Tab-separated table of N, CA and C in Angstrom:
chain	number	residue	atom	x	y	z
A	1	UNK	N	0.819	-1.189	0.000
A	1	UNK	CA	0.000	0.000	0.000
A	1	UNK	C	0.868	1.259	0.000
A	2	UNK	N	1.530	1.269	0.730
A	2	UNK	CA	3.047	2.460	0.981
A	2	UNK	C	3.097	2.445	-0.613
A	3	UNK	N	3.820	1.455	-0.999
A	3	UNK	CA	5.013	1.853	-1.991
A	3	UNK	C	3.750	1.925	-3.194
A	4	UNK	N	2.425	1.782	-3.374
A	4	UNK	CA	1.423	2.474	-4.031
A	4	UNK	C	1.203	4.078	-4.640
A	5	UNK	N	0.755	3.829	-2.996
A	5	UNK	CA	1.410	5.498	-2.690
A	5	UNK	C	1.836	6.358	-3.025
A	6	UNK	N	3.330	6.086	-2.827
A	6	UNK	CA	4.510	6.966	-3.284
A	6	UNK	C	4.518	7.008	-4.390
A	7	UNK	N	4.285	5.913	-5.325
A	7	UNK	CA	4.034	5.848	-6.684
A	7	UNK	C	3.437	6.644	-7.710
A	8	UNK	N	1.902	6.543	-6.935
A	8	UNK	CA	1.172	7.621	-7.423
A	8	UNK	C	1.516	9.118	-7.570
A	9	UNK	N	2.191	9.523	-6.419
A	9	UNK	CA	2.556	10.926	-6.316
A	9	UNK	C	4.352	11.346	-6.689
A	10	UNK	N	4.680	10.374	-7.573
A	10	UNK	CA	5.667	9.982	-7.839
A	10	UNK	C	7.048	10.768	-7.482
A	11	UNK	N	7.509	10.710	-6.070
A	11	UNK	CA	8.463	11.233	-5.394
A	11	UNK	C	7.967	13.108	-4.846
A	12	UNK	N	6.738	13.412	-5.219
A	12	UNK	CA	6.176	14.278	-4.296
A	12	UNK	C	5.650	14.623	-3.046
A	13	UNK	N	5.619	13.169	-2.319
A	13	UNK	CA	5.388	12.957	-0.941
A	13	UNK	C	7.094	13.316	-0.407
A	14	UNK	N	8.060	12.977	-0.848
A	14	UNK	CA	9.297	12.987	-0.176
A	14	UNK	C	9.346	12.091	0.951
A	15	UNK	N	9.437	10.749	0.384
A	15	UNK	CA	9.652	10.210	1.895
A	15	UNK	C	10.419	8.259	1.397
A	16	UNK	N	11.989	8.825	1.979
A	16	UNK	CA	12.577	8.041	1.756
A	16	UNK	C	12.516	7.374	2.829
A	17	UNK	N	12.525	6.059	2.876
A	17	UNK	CA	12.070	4.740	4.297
A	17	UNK	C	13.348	3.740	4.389
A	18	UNK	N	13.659	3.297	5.275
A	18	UNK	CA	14.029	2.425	6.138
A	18	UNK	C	13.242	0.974	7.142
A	19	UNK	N	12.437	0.386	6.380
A	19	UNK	CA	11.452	-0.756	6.827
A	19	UNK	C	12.499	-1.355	7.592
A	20	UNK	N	12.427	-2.127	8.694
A	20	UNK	CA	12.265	-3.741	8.773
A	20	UNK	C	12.046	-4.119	9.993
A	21	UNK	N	12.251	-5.390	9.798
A	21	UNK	CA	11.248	-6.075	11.197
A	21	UNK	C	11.588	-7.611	10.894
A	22	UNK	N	10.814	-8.237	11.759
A	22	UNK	CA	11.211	-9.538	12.062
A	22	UNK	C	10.076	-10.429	12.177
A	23	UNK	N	10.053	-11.365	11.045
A	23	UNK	CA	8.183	-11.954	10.925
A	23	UNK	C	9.022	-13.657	10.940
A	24	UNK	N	7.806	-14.792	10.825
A	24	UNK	CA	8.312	-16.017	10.632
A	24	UNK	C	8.902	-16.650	9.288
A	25	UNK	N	9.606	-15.729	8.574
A	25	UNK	CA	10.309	-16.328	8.169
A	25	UNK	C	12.142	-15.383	8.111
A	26	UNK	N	12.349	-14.796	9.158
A	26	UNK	CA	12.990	-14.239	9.604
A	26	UNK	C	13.165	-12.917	9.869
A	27	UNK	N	14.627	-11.916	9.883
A	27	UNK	CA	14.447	-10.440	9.543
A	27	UNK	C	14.521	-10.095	8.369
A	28	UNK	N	13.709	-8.940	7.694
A	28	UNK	CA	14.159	-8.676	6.877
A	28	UNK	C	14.217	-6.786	6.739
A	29	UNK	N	14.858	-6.492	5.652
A	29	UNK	CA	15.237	-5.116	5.467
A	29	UNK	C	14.791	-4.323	4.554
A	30	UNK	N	14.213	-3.357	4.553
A	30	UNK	CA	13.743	-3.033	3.018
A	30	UNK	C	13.957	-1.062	2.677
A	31	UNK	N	14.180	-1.193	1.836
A	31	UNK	CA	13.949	0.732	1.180
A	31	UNK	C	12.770	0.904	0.581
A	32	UNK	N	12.135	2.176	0.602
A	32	UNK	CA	11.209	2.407	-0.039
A	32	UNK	C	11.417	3.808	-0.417
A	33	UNK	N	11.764	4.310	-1.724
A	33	UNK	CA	12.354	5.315	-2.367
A	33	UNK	C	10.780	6.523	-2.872
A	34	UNK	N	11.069	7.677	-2.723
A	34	UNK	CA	10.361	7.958	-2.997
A	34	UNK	C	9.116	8.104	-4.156
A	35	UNK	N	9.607	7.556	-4.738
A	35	UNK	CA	8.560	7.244	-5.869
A	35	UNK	C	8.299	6.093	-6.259
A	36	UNK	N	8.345	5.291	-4.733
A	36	UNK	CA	7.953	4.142	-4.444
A	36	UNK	C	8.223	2.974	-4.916
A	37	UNK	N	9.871	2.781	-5.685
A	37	UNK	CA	10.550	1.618	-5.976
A	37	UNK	C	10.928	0.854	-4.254
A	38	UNK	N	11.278	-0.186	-4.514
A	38	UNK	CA	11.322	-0.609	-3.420
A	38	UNK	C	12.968	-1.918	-3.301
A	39	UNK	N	13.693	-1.796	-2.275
A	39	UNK	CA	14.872	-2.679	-2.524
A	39	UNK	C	14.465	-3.508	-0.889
A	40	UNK	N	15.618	-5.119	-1.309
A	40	UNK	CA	15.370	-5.362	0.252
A	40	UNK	C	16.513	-6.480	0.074
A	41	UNK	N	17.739	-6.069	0.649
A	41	UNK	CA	18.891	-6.474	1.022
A	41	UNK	C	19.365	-6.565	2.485
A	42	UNK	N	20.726	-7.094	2.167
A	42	UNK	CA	20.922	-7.368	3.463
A	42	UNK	C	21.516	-6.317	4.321
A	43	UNK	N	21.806	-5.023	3.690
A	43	UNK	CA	22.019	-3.942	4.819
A	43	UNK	C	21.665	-2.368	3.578
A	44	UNK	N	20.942	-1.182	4.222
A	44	UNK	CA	20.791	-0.674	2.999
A	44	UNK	C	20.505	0.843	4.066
A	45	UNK	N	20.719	1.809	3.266
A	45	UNK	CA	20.956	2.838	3.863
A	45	UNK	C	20.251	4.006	2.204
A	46	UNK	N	19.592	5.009	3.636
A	46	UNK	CA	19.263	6.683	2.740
A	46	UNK	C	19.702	7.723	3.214
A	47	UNK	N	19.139	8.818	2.442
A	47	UNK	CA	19.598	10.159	3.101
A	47	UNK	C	20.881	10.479	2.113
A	48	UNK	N	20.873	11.907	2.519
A	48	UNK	CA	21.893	12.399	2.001
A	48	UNK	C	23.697	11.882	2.415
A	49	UNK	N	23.831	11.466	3.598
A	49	UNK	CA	25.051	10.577	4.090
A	49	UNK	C	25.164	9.282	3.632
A	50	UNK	N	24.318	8.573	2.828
A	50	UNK	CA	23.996	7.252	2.585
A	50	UNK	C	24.912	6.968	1.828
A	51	UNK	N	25.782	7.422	0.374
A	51	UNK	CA	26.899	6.831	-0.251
A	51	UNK	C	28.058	6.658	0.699
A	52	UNK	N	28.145	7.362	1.485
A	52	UNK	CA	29.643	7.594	2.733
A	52	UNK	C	29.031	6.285	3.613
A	53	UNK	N	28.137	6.213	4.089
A	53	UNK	CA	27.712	4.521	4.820
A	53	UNK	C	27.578	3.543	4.156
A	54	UNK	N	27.246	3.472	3.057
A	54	UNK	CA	26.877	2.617	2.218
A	54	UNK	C	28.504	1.855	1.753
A	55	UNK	N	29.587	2.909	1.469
A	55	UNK	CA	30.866	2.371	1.331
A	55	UNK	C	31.257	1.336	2.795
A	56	UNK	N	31.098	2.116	4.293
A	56	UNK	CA	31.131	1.231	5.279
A	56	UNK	C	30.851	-0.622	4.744
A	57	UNK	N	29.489	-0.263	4.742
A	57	UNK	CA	28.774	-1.805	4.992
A	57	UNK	C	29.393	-2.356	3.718
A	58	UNK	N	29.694	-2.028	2.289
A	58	UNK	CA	30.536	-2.655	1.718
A	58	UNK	C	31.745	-3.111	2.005
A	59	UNK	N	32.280	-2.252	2.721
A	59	UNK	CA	33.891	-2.850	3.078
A	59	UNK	C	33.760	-3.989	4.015
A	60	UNK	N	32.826	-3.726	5.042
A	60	UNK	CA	32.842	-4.159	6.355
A	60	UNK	C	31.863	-5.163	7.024
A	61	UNK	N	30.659	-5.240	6.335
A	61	UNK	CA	29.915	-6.473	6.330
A	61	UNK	C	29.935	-7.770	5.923
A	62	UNK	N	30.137	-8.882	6.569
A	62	UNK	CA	29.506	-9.911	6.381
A	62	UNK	C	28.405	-10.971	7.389
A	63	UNK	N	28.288	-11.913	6.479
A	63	UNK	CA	27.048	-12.251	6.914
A	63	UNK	C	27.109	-13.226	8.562
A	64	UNK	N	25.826	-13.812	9.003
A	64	UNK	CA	26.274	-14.240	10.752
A	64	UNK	C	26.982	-13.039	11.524
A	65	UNK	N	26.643	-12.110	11.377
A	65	UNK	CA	27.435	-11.252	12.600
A	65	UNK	C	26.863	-11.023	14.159
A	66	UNK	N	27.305	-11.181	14.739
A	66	UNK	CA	26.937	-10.577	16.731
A	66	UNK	C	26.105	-9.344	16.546
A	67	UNK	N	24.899	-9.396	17.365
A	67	UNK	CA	24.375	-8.003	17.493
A	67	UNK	C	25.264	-7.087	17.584
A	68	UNK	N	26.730	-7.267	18.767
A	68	UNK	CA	27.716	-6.423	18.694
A	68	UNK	C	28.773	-5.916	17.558
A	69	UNK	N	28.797	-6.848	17.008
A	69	UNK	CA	29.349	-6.598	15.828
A	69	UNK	C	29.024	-5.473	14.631
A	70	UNK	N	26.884	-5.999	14.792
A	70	UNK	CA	26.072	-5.185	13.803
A	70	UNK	C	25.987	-3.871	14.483
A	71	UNK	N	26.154	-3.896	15.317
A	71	UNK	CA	25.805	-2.188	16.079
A	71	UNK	C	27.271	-1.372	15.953
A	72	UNK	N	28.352	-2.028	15.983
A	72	UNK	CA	29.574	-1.520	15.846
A	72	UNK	C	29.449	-1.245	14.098
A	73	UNK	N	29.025	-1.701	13.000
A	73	UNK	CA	29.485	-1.367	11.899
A	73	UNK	C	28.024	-0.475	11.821
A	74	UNK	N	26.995	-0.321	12.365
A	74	UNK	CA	26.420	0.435	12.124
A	74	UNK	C	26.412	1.847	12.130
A	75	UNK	N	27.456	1.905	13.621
A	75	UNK	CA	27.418	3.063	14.632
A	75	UNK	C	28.708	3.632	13.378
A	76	UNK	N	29.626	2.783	13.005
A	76	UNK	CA	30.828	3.363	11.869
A	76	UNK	C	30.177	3.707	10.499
A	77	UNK	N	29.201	3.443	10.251
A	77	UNK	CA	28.440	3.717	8.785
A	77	UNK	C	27.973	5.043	8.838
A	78	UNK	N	26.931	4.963	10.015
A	78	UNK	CA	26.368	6.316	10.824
A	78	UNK	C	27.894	7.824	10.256
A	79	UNK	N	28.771	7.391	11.371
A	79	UNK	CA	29.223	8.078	11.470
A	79	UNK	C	30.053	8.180	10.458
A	80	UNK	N	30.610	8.087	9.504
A	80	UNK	CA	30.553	8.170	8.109
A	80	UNK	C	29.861	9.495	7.407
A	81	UNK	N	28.434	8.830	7.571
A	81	UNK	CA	27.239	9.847	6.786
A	81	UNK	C	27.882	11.206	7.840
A	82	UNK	N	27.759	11.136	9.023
A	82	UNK	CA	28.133	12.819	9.389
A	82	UNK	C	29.335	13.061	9.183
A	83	UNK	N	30.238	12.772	8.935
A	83	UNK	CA	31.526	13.323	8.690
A	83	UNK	C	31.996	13.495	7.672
A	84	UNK	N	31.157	13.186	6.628
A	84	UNK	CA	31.702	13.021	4.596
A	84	UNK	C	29.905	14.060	4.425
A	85	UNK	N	29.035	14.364	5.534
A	85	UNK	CA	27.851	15.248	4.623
A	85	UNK	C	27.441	16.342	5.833
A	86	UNK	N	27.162	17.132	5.597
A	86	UNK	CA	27.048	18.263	6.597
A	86	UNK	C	25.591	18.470	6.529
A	87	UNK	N	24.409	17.415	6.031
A	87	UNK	CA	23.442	17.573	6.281
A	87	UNK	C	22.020	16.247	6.855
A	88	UNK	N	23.620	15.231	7.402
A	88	UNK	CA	23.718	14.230	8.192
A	88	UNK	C	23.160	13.996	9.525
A	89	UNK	N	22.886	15.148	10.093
A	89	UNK	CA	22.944	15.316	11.502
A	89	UNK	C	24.007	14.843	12.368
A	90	UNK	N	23.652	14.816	13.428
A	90	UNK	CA	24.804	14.855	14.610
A	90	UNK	C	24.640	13.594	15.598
A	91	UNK	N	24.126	13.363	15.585
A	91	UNK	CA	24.239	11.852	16.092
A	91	UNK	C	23.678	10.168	15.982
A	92	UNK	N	23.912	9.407	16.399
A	92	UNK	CA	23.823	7.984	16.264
A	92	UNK	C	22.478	7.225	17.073
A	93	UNK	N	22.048	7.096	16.582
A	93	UNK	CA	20.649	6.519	17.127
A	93	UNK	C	20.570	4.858	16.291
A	94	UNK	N	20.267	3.947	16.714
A	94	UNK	CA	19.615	2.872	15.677
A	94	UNK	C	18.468	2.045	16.934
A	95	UNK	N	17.895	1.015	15.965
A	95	UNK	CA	16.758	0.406	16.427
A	95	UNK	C	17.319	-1.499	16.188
A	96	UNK	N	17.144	-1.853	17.160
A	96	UNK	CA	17.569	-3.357	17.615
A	96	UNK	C	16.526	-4.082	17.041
A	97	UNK	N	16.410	-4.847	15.913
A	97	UNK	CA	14.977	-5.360	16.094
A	97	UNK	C	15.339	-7.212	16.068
A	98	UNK	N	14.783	-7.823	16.532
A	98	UNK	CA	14.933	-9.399	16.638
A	98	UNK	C	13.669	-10.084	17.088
A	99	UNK	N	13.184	-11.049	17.070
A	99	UNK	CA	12.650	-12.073	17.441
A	99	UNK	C	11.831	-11.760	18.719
A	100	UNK	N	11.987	-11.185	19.534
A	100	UNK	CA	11.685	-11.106	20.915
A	100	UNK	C	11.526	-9.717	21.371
A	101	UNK	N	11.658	-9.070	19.898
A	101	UNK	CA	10.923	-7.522	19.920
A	101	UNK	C	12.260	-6.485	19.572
A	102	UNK	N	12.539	-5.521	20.216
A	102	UNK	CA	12.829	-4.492	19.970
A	102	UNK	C	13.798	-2.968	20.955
A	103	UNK	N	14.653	-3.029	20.401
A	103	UNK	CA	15.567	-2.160	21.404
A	103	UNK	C	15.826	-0.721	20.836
A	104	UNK	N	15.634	0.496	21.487
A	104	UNK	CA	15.945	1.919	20.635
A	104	UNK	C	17.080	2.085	21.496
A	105	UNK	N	18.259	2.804	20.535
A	105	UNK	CA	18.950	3.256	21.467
A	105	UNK	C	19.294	4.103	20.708
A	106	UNK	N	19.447	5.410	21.651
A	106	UNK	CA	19.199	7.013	21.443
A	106	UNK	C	20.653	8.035	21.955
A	107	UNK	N	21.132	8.123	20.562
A	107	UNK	CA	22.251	9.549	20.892
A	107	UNK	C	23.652	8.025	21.604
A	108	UNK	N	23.870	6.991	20.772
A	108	UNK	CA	24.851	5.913	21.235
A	108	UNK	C	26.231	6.844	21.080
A	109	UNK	N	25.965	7.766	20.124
A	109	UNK	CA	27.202	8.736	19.608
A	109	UNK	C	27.002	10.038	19.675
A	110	UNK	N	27.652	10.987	20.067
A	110	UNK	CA	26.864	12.367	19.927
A	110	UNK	C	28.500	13.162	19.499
A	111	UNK	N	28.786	13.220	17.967
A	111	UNK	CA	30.037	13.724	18.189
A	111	UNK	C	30.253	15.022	17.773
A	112	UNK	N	29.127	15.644	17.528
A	112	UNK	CA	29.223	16.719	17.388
A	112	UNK	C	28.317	18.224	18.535
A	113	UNK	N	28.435	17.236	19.498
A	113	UNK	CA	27.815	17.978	20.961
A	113	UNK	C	28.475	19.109	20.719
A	114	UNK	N	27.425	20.858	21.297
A	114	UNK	CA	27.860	21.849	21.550
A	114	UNK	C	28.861	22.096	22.734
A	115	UNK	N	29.588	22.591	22.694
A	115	UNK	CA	30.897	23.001	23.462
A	115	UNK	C	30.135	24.107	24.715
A	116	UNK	N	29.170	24.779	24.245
A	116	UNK	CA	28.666	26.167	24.694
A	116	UNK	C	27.464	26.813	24.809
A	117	UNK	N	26.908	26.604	26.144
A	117	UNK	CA	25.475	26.670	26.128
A	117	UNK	C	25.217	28.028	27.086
A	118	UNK	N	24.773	29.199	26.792
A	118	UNK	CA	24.634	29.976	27.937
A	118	UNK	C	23.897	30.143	28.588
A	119	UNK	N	23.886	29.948	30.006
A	119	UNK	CA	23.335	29.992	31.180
A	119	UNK	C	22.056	30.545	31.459
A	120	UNK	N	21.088	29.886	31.208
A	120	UNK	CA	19.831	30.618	30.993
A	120	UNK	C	19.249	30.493	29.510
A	121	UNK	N	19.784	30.038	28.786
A	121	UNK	CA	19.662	30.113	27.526
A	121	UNK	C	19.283	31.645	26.975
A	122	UNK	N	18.542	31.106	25.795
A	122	UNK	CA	18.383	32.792	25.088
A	122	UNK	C	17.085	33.509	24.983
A	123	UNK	N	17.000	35.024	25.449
A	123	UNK	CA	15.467	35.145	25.501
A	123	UNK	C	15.547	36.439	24.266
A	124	UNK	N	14.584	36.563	23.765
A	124	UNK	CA	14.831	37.592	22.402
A	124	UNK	C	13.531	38.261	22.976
A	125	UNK	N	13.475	39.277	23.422
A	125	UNK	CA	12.161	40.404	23.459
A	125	UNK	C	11.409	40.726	22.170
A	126	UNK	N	10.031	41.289	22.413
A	126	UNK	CA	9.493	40.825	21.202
A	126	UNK	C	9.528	42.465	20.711
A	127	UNK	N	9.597	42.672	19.374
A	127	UNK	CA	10.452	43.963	18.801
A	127	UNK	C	11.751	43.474	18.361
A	128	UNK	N	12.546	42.644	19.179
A	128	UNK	CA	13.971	42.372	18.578
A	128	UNK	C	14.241	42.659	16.679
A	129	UNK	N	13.138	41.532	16.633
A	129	UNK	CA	13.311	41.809	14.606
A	129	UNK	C	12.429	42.879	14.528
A	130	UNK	N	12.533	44.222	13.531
A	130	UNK	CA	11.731	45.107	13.437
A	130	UNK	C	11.256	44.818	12.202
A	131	UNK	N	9.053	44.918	12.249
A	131	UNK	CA	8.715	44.799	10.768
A	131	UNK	C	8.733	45.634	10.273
A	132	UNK	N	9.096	46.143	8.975
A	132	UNK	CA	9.138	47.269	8.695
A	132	UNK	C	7.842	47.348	7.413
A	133	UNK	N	7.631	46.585	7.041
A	133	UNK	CA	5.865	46.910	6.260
A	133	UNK	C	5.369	45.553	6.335
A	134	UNK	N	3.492	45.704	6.551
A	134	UNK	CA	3.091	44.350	6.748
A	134	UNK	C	1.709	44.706	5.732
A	135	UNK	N	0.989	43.608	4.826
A	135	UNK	CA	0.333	43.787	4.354
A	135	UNK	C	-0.216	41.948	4.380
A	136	UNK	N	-2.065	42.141	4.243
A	136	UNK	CA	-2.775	40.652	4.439
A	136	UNK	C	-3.249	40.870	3.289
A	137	UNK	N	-3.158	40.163	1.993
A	137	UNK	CA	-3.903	39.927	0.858
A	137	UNK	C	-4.834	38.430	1.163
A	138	UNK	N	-6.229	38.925	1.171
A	138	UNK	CA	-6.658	37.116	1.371
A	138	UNK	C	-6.369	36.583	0.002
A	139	UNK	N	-6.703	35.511	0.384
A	139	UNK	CA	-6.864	34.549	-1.399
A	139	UNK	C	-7.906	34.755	-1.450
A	140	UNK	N	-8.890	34.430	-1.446
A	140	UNK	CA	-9.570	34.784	-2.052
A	140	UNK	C	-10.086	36.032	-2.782
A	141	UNK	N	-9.446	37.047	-3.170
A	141	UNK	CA	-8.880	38.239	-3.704
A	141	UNK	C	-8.127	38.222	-4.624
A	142	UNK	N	-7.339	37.056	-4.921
A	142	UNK	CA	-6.229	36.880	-5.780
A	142	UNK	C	-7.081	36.229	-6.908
A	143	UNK	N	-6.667	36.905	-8.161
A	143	UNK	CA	-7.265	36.693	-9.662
A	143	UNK	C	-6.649	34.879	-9.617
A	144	UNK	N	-7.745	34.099	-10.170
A	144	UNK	CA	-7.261	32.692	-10.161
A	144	UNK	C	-7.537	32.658	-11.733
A	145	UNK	N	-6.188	32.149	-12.306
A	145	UNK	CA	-6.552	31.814	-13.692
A	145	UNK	C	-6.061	29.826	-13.876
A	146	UNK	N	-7.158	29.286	-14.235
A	146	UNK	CA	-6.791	27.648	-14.317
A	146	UNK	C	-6.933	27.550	-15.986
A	147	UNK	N	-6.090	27.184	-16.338
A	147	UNK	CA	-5.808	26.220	-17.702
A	147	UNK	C	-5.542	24.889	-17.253
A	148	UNK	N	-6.084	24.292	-18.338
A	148	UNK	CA	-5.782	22.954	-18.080
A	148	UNK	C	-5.163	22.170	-19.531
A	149	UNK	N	-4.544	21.454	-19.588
A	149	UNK	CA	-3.743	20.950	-20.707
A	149	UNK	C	-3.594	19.202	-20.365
A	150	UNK	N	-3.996	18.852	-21.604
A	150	UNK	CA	-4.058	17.023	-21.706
A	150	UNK	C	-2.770	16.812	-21.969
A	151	UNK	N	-2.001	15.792	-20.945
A	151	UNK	CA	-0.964	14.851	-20.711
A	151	UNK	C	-0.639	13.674	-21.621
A	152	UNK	N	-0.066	13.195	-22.606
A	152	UNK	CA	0.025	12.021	-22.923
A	152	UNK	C	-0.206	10.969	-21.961
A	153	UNK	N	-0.804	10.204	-22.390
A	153	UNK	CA	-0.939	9.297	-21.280
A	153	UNK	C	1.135	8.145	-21.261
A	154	UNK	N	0.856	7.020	-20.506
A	154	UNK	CA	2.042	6.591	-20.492
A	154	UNK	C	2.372	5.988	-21.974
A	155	UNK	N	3.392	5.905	-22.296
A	155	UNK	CA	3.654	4.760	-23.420
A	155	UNK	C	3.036	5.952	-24.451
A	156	UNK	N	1.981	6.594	-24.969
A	156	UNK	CA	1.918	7.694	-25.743
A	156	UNK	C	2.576	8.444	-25.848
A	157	UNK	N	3.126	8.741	-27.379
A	157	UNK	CA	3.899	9.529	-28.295
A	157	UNK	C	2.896	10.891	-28.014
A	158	UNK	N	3.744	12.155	-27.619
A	158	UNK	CA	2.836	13.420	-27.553
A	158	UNK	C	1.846	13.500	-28.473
């Protein structure tokens, strides 16, 4: 139904996924791209940091590994994506999932913690930004002009 979805609105929803879970016939992993192609391998990564992790789990995965193992090449994939993309975020979070349910673990890495927080934090009085002209046009006021124009359908030559 998801990857329907996305289909339909073909990468206008914006919403790149990370599935998986653990049913009877084991775990499995899946992507769901925004315009609703869908992959499902054995380790798979999005986002803008995702080629910089994605090299990780190539170098560094194989198969039968220790939860410890998988959380260690995860937590190095992770951190990868923030250090090769500056729009990565800042820390390491992943989700445990197995047989017997489910583990979050939150901020495992935080390596780009602020140094400098001031005391009280920050209060901005209101005036700080000055408006200097304000004007409310409703819409409904605004001249609406609709054209409409027929699409080839798929597989049709314009």
């Amino acid at each position: 139904m998801l990857k329907r979805k996305l289909f339909q609105y073909q990468g206008n929803i914006s919403a790149a996924l990370v599935l998986g879970g653990f049913d009877c016939n084991g775990p499995s992993l899946y992507t769901v791209y925004p315009h609703g192609s869908t992959d499902s391998l054995p380790y798979v990564t999005m986002g803008s940091g995702s080629l910089a992790a994605m090299a990780v789990f190539e170098a560094e995965y194989k198969d039968a590994m220790s939860v410890e193992e998988a959380k260690a090449l995860v937590q190095a994939a992770i951190m990868s994506g923030i250090n090769n993309d500056l729009g990565s975020g800042g820390s390491v979070d992943m989700l445990v999932i197995n047989k017997d349910g489910n583990t979050v673990l939150r901020n495992v890495v935080r390596p780009n913690e602020r140094k400098f927080r001031k005391a009280g934090g920050y209060s901005f009085p209101k005036g700080t930004a000055k408006v200097l002209t304000q004007t409310f046009t409703p819409l409904s006021s605004l001249p609406i002009d609709v054209t409409t124009t027929r699409s080839p359908a798929a597989m049709e030559v314009g």
